[in-house]
mmCIF file of C-alpha atoms in Angstrom:
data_model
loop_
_atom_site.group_PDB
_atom_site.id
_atom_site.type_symbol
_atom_site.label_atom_id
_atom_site.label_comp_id
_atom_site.label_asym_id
_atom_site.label_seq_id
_atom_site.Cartn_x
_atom_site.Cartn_y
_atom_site.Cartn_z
ATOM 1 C CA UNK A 46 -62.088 -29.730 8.139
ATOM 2 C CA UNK A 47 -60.068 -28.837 5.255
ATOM 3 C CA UNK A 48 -56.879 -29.900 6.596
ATOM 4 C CA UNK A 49 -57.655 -33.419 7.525
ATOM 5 C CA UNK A 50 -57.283 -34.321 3.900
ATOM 6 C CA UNK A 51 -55.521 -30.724 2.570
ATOM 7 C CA UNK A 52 -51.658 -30.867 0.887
ATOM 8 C CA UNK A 53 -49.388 -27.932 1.452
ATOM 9 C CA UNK A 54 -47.606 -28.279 -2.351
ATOM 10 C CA UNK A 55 -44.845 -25.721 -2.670
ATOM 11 C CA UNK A 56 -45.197 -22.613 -4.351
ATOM 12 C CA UNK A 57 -42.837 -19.727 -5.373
ATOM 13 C CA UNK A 58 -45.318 -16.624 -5.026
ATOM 14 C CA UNK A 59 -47.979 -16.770 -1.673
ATOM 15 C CA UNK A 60 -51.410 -16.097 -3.255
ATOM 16 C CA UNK A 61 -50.654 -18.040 -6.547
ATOM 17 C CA UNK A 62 -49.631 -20.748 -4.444
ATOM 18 C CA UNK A 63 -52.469 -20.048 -1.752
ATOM 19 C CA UNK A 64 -55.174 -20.576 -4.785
ATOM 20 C CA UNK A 65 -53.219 -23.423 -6.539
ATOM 21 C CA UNK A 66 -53.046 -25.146 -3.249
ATOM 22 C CA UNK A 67 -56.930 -25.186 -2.868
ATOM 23 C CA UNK A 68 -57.349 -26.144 -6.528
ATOM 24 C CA UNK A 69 -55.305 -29.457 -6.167
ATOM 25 C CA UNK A 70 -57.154 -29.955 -2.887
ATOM 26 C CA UNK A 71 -60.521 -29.952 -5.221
ATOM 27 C CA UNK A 72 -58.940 -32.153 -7.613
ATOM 28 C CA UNK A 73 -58.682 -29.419 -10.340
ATOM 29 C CA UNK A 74 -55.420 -29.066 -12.990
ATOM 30 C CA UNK A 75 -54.860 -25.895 -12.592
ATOM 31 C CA UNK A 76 -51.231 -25.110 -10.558
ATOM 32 C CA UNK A 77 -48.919 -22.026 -10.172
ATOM 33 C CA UNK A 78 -47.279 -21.793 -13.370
ATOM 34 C CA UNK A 79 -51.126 -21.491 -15.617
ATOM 35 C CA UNK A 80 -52.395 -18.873 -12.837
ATOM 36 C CA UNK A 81 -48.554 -16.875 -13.150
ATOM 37 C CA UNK A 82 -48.533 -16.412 -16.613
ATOM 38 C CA UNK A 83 -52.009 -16.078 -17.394
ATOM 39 C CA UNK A 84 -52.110 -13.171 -14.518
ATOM 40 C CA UNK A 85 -48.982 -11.733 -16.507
ATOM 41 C CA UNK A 86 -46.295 -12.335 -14.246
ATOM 42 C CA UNK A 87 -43.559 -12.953 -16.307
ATOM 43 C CA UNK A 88 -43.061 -9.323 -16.453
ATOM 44 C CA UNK A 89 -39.567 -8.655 -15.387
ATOM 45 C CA UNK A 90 -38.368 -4.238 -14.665
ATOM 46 C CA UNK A 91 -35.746 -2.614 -13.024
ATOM 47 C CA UNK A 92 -36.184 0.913 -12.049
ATOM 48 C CA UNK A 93 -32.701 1.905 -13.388
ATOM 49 C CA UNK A 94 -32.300 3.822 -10.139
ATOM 50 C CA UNK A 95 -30.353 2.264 -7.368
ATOM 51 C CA UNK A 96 -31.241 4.760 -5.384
ATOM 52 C CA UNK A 97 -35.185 3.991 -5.860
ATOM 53 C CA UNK A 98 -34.279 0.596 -6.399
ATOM 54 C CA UNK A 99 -37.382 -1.853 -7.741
ATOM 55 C CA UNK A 100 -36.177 -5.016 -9.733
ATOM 56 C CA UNK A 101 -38.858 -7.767 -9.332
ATOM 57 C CA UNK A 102 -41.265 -9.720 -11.750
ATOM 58 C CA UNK A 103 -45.121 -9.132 -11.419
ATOM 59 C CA UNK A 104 -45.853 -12.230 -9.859
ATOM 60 C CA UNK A 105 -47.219 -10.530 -6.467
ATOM 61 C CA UNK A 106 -50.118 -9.133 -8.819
ATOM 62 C CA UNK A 107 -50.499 -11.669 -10.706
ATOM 63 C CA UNK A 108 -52.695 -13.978 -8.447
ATOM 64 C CA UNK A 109 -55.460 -11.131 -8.244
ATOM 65 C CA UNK A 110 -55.334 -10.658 -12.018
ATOM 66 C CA UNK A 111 -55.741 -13.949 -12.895
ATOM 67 C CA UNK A 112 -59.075 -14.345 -10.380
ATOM 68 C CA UNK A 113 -60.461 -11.350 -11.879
ATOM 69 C CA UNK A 114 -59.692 -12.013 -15.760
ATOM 70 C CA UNK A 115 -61.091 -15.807 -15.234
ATOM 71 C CA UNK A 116 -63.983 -14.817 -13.477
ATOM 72 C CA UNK A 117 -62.656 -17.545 -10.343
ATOM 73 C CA UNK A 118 -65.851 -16.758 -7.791
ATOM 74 C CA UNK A 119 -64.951 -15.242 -4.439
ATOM 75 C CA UNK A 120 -65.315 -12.266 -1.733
ATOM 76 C CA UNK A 121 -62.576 -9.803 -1.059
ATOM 77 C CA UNK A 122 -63.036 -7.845 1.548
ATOM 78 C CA UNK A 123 -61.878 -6.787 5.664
ATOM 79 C CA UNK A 124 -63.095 -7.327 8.432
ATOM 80 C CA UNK A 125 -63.999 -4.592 11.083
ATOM 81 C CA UNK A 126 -62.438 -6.168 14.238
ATOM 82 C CA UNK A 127 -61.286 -9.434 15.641
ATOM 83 C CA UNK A 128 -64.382 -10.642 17.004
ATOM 84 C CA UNK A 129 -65.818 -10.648 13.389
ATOM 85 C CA UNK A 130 -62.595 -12.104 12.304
ATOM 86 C CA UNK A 131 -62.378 -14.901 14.511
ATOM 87 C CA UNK A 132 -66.283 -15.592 13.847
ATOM 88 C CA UNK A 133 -65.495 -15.722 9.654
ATOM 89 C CA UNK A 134 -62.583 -17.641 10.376
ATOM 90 C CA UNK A 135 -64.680 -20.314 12.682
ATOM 91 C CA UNK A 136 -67.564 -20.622 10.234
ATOM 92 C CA UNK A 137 -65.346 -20.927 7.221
ATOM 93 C CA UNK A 138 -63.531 -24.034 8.763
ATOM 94 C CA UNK A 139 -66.795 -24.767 9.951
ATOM 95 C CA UNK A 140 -68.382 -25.226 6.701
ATOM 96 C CA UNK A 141 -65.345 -26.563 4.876
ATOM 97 C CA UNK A 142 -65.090 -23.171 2.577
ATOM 98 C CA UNK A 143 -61.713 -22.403 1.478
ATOM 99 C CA UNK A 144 -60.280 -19.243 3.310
ATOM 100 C CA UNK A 145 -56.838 -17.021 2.234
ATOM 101 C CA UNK A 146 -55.657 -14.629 4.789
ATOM 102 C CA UNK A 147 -53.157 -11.534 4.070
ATOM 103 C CA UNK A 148 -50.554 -11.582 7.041
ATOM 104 C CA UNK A 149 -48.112 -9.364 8.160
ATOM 105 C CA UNK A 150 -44.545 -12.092 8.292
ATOM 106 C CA UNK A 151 -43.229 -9.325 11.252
ATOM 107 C CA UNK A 152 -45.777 -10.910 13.216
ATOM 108 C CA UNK A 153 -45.372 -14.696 12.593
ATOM 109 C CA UNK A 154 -42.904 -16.996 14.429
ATOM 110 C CA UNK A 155 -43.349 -20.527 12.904
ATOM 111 C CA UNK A 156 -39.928 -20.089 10.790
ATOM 112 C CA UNK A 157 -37.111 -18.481 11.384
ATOM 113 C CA UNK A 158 -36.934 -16.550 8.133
ATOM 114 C CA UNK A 159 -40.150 -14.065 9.883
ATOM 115 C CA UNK A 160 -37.786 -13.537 12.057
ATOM 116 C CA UNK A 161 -34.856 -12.291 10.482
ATOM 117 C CA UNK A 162 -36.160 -10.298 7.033
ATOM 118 C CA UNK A 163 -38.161 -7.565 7.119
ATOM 119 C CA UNK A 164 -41.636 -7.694 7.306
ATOM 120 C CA UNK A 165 -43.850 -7.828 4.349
ATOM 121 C CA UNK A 166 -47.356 -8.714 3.524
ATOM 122 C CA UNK A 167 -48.337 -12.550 2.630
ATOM 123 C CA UNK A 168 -51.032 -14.898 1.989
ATOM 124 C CA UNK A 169 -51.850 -17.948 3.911
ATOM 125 C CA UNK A 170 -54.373 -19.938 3.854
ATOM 126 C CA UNK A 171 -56.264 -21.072 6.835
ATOM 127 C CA UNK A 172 -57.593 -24.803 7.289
ATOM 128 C CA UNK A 173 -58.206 -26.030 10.395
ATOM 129 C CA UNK A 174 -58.713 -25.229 14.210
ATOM 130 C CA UNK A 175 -58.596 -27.070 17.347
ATOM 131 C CA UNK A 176 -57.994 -26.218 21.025
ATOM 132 C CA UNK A 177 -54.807 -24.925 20.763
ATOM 133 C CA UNK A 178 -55.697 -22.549 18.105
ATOM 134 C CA UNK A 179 -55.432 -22.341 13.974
ATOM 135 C CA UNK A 180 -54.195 -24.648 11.632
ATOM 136 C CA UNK A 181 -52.592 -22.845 8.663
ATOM 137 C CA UNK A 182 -51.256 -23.243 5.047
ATOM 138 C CA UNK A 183 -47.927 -21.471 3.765
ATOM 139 C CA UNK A 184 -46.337 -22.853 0.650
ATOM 140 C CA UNK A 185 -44.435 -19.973 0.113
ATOM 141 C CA UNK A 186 -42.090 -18.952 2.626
ATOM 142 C CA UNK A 187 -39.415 -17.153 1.172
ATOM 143 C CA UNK A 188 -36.200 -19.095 3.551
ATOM 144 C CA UNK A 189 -32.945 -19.730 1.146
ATOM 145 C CA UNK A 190 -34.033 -22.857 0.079
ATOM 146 C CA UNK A 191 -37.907 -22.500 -0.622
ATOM 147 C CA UNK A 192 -40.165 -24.142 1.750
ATOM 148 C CA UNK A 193 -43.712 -25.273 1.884
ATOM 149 C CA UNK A 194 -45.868 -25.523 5.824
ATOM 150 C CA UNK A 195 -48.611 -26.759 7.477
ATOM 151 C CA UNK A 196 -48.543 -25.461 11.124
ATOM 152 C CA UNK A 197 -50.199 -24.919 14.050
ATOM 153 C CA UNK A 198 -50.609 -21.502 15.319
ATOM 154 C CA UNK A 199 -52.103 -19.992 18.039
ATOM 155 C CA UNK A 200 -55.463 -17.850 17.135
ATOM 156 C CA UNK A 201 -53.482 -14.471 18.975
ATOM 157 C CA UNK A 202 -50.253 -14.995 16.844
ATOM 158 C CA UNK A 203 -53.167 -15.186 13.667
ATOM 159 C CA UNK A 204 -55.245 -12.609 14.742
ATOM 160 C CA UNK A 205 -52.278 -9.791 15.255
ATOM 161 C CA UNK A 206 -50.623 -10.958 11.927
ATOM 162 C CA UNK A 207 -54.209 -10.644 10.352
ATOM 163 C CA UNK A 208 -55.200 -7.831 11.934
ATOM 164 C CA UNK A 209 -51.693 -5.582 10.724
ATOM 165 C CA UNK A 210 -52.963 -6.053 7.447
ATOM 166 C CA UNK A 211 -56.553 -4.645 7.982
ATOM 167 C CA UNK A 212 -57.823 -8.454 8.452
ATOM 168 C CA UNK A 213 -58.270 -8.729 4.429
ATOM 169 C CA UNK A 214 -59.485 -11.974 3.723
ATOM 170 C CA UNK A 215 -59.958 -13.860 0.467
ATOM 171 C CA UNK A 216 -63.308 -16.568 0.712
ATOM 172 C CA UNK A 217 -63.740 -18.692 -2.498
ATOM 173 C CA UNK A 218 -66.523 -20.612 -3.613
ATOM 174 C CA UNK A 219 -65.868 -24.316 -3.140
ATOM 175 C CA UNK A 220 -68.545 -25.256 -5.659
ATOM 176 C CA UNK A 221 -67.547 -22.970 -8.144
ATOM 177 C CA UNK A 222 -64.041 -24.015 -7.757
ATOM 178 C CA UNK A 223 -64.606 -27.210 -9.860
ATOM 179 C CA UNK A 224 -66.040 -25.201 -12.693
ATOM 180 C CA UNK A 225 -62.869 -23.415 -13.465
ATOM 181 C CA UNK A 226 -62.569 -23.110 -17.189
ATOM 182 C CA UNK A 227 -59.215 -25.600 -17.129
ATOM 183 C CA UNK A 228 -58.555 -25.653 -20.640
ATOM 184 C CA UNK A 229 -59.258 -22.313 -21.338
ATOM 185 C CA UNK A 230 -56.613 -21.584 -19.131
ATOM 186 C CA UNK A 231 -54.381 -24.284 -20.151
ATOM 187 C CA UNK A 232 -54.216 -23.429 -23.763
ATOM 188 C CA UNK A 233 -54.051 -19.816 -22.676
ATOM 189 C CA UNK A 234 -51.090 -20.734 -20.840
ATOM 190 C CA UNK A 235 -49.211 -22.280 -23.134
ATOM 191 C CA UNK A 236 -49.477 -19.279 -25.941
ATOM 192 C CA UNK A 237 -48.760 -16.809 -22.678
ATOM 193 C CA UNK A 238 -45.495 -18.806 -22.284
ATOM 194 C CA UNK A 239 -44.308 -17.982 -25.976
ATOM 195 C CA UNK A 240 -45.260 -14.446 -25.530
ATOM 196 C CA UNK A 241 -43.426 -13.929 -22.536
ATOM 197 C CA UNK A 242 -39.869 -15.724 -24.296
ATOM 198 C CA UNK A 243 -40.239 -13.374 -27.056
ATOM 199 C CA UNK A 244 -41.122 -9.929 -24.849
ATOM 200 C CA UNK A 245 -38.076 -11.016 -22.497
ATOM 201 C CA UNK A 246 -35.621 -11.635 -24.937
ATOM 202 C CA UNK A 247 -36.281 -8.852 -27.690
ATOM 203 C CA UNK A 248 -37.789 -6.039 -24.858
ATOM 204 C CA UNK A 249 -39.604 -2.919 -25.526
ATOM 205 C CA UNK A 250 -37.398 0.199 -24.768
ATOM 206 C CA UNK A 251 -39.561 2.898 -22.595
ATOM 207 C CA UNK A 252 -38.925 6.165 -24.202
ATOM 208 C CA UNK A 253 -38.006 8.794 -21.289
ATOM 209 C CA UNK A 254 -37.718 6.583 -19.587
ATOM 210 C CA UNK A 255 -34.666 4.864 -16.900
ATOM 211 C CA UNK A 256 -36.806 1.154 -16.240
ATOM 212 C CA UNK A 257 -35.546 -1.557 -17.796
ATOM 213 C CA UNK A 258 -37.263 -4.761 -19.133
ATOM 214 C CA UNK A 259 -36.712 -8.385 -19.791
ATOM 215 C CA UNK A 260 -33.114 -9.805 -20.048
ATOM 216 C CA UNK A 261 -31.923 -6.206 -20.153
ATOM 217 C CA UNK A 262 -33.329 -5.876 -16.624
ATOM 218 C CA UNK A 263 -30.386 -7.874 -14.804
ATOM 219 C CA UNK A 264 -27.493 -7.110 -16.493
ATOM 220 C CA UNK A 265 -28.290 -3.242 -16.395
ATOM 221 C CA UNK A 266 -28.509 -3.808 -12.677
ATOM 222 C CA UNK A 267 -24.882 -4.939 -12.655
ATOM 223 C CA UNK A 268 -24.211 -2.416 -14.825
ATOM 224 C CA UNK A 269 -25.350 0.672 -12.239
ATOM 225 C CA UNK A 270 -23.761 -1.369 -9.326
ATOM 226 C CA UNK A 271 -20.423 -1.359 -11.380
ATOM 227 C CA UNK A 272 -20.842 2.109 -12.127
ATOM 228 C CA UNK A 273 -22.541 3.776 -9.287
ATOM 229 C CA UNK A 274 -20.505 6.630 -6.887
ATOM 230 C CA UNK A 275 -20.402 5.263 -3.242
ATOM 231 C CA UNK A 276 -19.091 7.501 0.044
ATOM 232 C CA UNK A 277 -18.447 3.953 1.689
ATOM 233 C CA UNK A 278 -18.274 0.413 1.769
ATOM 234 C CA UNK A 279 -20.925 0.059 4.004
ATOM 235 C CA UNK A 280 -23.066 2.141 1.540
ATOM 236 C CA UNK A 281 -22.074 -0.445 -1.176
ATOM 237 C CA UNK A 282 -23.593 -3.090 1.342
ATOM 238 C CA UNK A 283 -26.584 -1.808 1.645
ATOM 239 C CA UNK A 284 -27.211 -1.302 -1.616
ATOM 240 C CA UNK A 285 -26.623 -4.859 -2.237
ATOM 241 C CA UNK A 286 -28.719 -6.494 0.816
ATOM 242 C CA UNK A 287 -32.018 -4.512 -0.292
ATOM 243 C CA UNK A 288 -30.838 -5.951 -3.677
ATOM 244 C CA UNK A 289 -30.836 -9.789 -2.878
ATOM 245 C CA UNK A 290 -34.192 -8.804 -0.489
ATOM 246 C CA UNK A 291 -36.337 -7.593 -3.649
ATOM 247 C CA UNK A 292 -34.723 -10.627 -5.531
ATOM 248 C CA UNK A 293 -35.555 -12.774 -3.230
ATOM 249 C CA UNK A 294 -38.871 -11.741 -2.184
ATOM 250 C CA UNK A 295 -40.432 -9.966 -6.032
ATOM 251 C CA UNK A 296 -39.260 -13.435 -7.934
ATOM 252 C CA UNK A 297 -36.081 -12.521 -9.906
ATOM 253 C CA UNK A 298 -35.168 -16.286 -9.464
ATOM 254 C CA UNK A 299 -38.069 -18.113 -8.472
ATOM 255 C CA UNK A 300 -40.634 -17.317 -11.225
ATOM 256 C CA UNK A 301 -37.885 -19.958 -13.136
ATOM 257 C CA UNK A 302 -38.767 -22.233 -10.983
ATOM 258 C CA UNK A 303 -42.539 -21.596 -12.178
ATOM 259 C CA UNK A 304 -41.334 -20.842 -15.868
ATOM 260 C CA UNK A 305 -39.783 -24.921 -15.790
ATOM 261 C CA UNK A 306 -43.009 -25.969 -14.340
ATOM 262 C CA UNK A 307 -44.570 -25.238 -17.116
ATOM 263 C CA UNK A 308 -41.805 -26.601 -19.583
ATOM 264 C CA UNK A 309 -41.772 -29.842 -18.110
ATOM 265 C CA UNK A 310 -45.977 -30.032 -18.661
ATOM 266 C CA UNK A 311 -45.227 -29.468 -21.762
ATOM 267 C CA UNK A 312 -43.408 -31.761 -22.359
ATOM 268 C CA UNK A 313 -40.043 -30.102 -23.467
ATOM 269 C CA UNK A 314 -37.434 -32.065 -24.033
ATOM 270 C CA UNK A 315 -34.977 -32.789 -20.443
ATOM 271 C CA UNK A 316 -31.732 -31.147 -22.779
ATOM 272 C CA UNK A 317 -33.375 -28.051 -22.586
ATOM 273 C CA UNK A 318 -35.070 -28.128 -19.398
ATOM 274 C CA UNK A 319 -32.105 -29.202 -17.628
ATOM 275 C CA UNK A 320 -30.303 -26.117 -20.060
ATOM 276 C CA UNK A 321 -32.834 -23.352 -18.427
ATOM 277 C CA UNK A 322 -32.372 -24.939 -14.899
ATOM 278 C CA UNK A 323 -28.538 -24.803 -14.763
ATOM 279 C CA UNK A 324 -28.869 -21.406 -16.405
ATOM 280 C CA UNK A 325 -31.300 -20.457 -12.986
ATOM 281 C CA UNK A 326 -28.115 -21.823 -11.141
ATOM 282 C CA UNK A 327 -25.875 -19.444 -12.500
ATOM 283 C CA UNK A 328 -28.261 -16.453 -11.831
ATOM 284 C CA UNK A 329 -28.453 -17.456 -8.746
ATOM 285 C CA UNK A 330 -24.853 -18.273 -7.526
ATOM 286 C CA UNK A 331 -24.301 -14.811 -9.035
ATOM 287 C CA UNK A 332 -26.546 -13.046 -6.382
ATOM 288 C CA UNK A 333 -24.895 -14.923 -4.003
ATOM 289 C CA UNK A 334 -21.714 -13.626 -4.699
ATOM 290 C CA UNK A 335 -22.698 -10.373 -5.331
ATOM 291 C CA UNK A 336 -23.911 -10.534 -1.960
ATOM 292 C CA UNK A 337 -20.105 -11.397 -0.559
ATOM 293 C CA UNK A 338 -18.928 -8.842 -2.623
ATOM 294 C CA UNK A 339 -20.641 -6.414 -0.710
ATOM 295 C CA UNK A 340 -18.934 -7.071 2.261
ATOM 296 C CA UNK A 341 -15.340 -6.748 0.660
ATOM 297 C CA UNK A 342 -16.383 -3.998 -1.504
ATOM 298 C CA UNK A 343 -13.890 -5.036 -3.985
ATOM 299 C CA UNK A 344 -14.422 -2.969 -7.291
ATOM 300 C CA UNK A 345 -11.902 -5.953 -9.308
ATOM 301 C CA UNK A 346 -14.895 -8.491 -7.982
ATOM 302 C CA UNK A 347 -17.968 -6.514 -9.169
ATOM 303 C CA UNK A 348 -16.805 -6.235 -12.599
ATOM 304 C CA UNK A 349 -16.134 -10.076 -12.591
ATOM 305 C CA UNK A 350 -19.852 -10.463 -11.726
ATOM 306 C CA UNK A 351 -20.691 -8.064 -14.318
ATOM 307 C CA UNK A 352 -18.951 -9.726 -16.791
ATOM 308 C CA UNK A 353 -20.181 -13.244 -15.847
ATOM 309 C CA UNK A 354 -24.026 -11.852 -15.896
ATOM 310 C CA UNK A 355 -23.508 -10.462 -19.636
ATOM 311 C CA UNK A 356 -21.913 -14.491 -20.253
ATOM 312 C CA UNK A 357 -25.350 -15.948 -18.334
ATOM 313 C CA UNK A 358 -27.351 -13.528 -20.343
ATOM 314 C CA UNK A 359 -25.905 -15.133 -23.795
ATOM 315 C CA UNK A 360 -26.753 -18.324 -22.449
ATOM 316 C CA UNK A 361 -30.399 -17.553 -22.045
ATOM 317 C CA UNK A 362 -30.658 -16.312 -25.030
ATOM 318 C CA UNK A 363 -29.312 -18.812 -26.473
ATOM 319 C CA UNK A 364 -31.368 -21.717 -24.476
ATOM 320 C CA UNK A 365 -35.090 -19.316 -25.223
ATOM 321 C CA UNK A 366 -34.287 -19.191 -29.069
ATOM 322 C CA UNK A 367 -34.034 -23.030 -29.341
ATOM 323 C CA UNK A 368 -37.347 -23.454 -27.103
ATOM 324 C CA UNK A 369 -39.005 -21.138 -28.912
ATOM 325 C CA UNK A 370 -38.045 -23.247 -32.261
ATOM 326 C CA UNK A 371 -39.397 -25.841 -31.523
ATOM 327 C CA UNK A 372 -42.633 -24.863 -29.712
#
């Protein structure tokens, strides 16, 4: 069985970190950050509408795109029913071949964050059985502080999480696996890296337009929640909780946690990694407090977040320029 020898690593997005899981567990150097930015997730919009409100990176998509663009050999598909699902899911472990599930989290009850967000689809992948049911992967549970799991779980908490999303399933080809084109994507990597600094920093502007892009995408945020007409506090609340939930879950903060992964592999120097990770502080104390200002729905406080994120923005400028200097 996979999991008598399988690591749950952490991860920051669930079927990047599902895939980059199974490729340390077959020995190959590929990890989260080379399958994020070669699948183009460093992408980061706002809608510019708080009312249709969509601030995230592309990091959810990016996973699919980068097993597509890099050939990576596997089967996508559902299953018809649980019988068939339990039978893949038995010969898979069976056979040793690595198997990602898409879950629904409304459904799962091995952390407490399932319990208290709403629910949302996510990977797992699935490693093991015994009597008591299925042995599981998650290194990307979105709690406050990220966490990484390896947990039991019965087969009928599984199968109903499974089965809400259609029982789509993800099989790859173990063999294959090792034939990955590593420094292909390595070197591809490092120039998407570059690429990404420059489109964040200096974005496009979409003509007719209201999304923002890049650094922009932030600060206009605080911008419209300066700005915006409320009837009630409890109005301005709600705005803000389905705010820190997209953050949270569509990798506003934690594709920097991917971003320094990368940094540190290649070698950057610790001034300006520790520079981009104290910068990631400040974005996300800001959230925090923007989350308490909800609650008081004190105009005086907004703008002093508003201000502070056009200060954090300067920073990052600042800290991307001198990367991209000496890169």
């Amino acid at each position: 069985m996979l999991s008598d020898n399988y690591k749950c690593i952490q991860g920051y997005e669930c079927l990047a970190g599902c895939l980059s899981n199974y490729f340390n567990y077959y020995n190959t150097d590929i990890n989260e950050s080379d399958i994020f930015l070669c699948g183009d997730g460093f992408n980061i919009e706002y809608s510019g509408d708080l009312q249709y409100l969509r601030i995230g990176t592309k990091a959810y998509e990016a996973g699919g795109k980068f097993i597509k663009k890099y050939k990576i050999p596997c089967k996508n598909g559902f299953m018809s029913d649980s019988e068939e699902a339990v039978k893949m899911a038995e010969y898979c472990i069976g056979k040793d071949i690595p198997l990602t599930v898409r879950v629904n989290t409304g459904r799962l009850s091995y952390h407490s964050v399932y319990h208290n967000s709403p629910p949302s689809p996510h990977w797992i992948n699935v490693i093991g059985s015994n009597n008591r049911g299925y042995i599981i992967s998650d290194c990307a549970i979105p709690s406050l502080k990220r966490e990484n799991i390896a947990a039991q779980i019965t087969g009928d908490e599984l199968m109903s999480a499974w089965e809400a999303m259609r029982y789509e399933y993800i099989v790859f080809d173990k063999e294959k696996l090792y034939e990955t084109d590593r420094e292909r994507i390595k070197r591809d990597s490092r120039d998407r890296i570059l690429r990404a600094f420059e489109e964040y920093i200096r974005p496009k502007r979409k003509w007719f337009s209201s999304t923002r892009q890049g650094i922009n995408a932030v600060t206009s945020l605080f911008d419209d929640i300066v700005s915006c007409l409320r009837e009630s506090r409890e109005e301005l609340d709600y705005i803000i909780r389905e705010i820190n939930y997209q953050v949270k879950l569509k990798g506003i903060i934690s594709y920097r946690y991917v971003v320094k992964m990368k940094l540190m592999e290649l070698g950057l120097s610790d001034i300006y990694v520790k520079e981009f990770d104290g910068i990631t502080d400040r974005w996300n104390n800001l959230f925090f407090k923007l989350l308490r200002a909800g609650m008081t729905g004190r105009q005086e406080e907004l703008v002093r977040i508003r201000d502070e994120a056009y200060a954090v923005k300067g920073m990052e400028v600042s800290n991307i320029k001198e990367i991209l200097y000496i890169q």
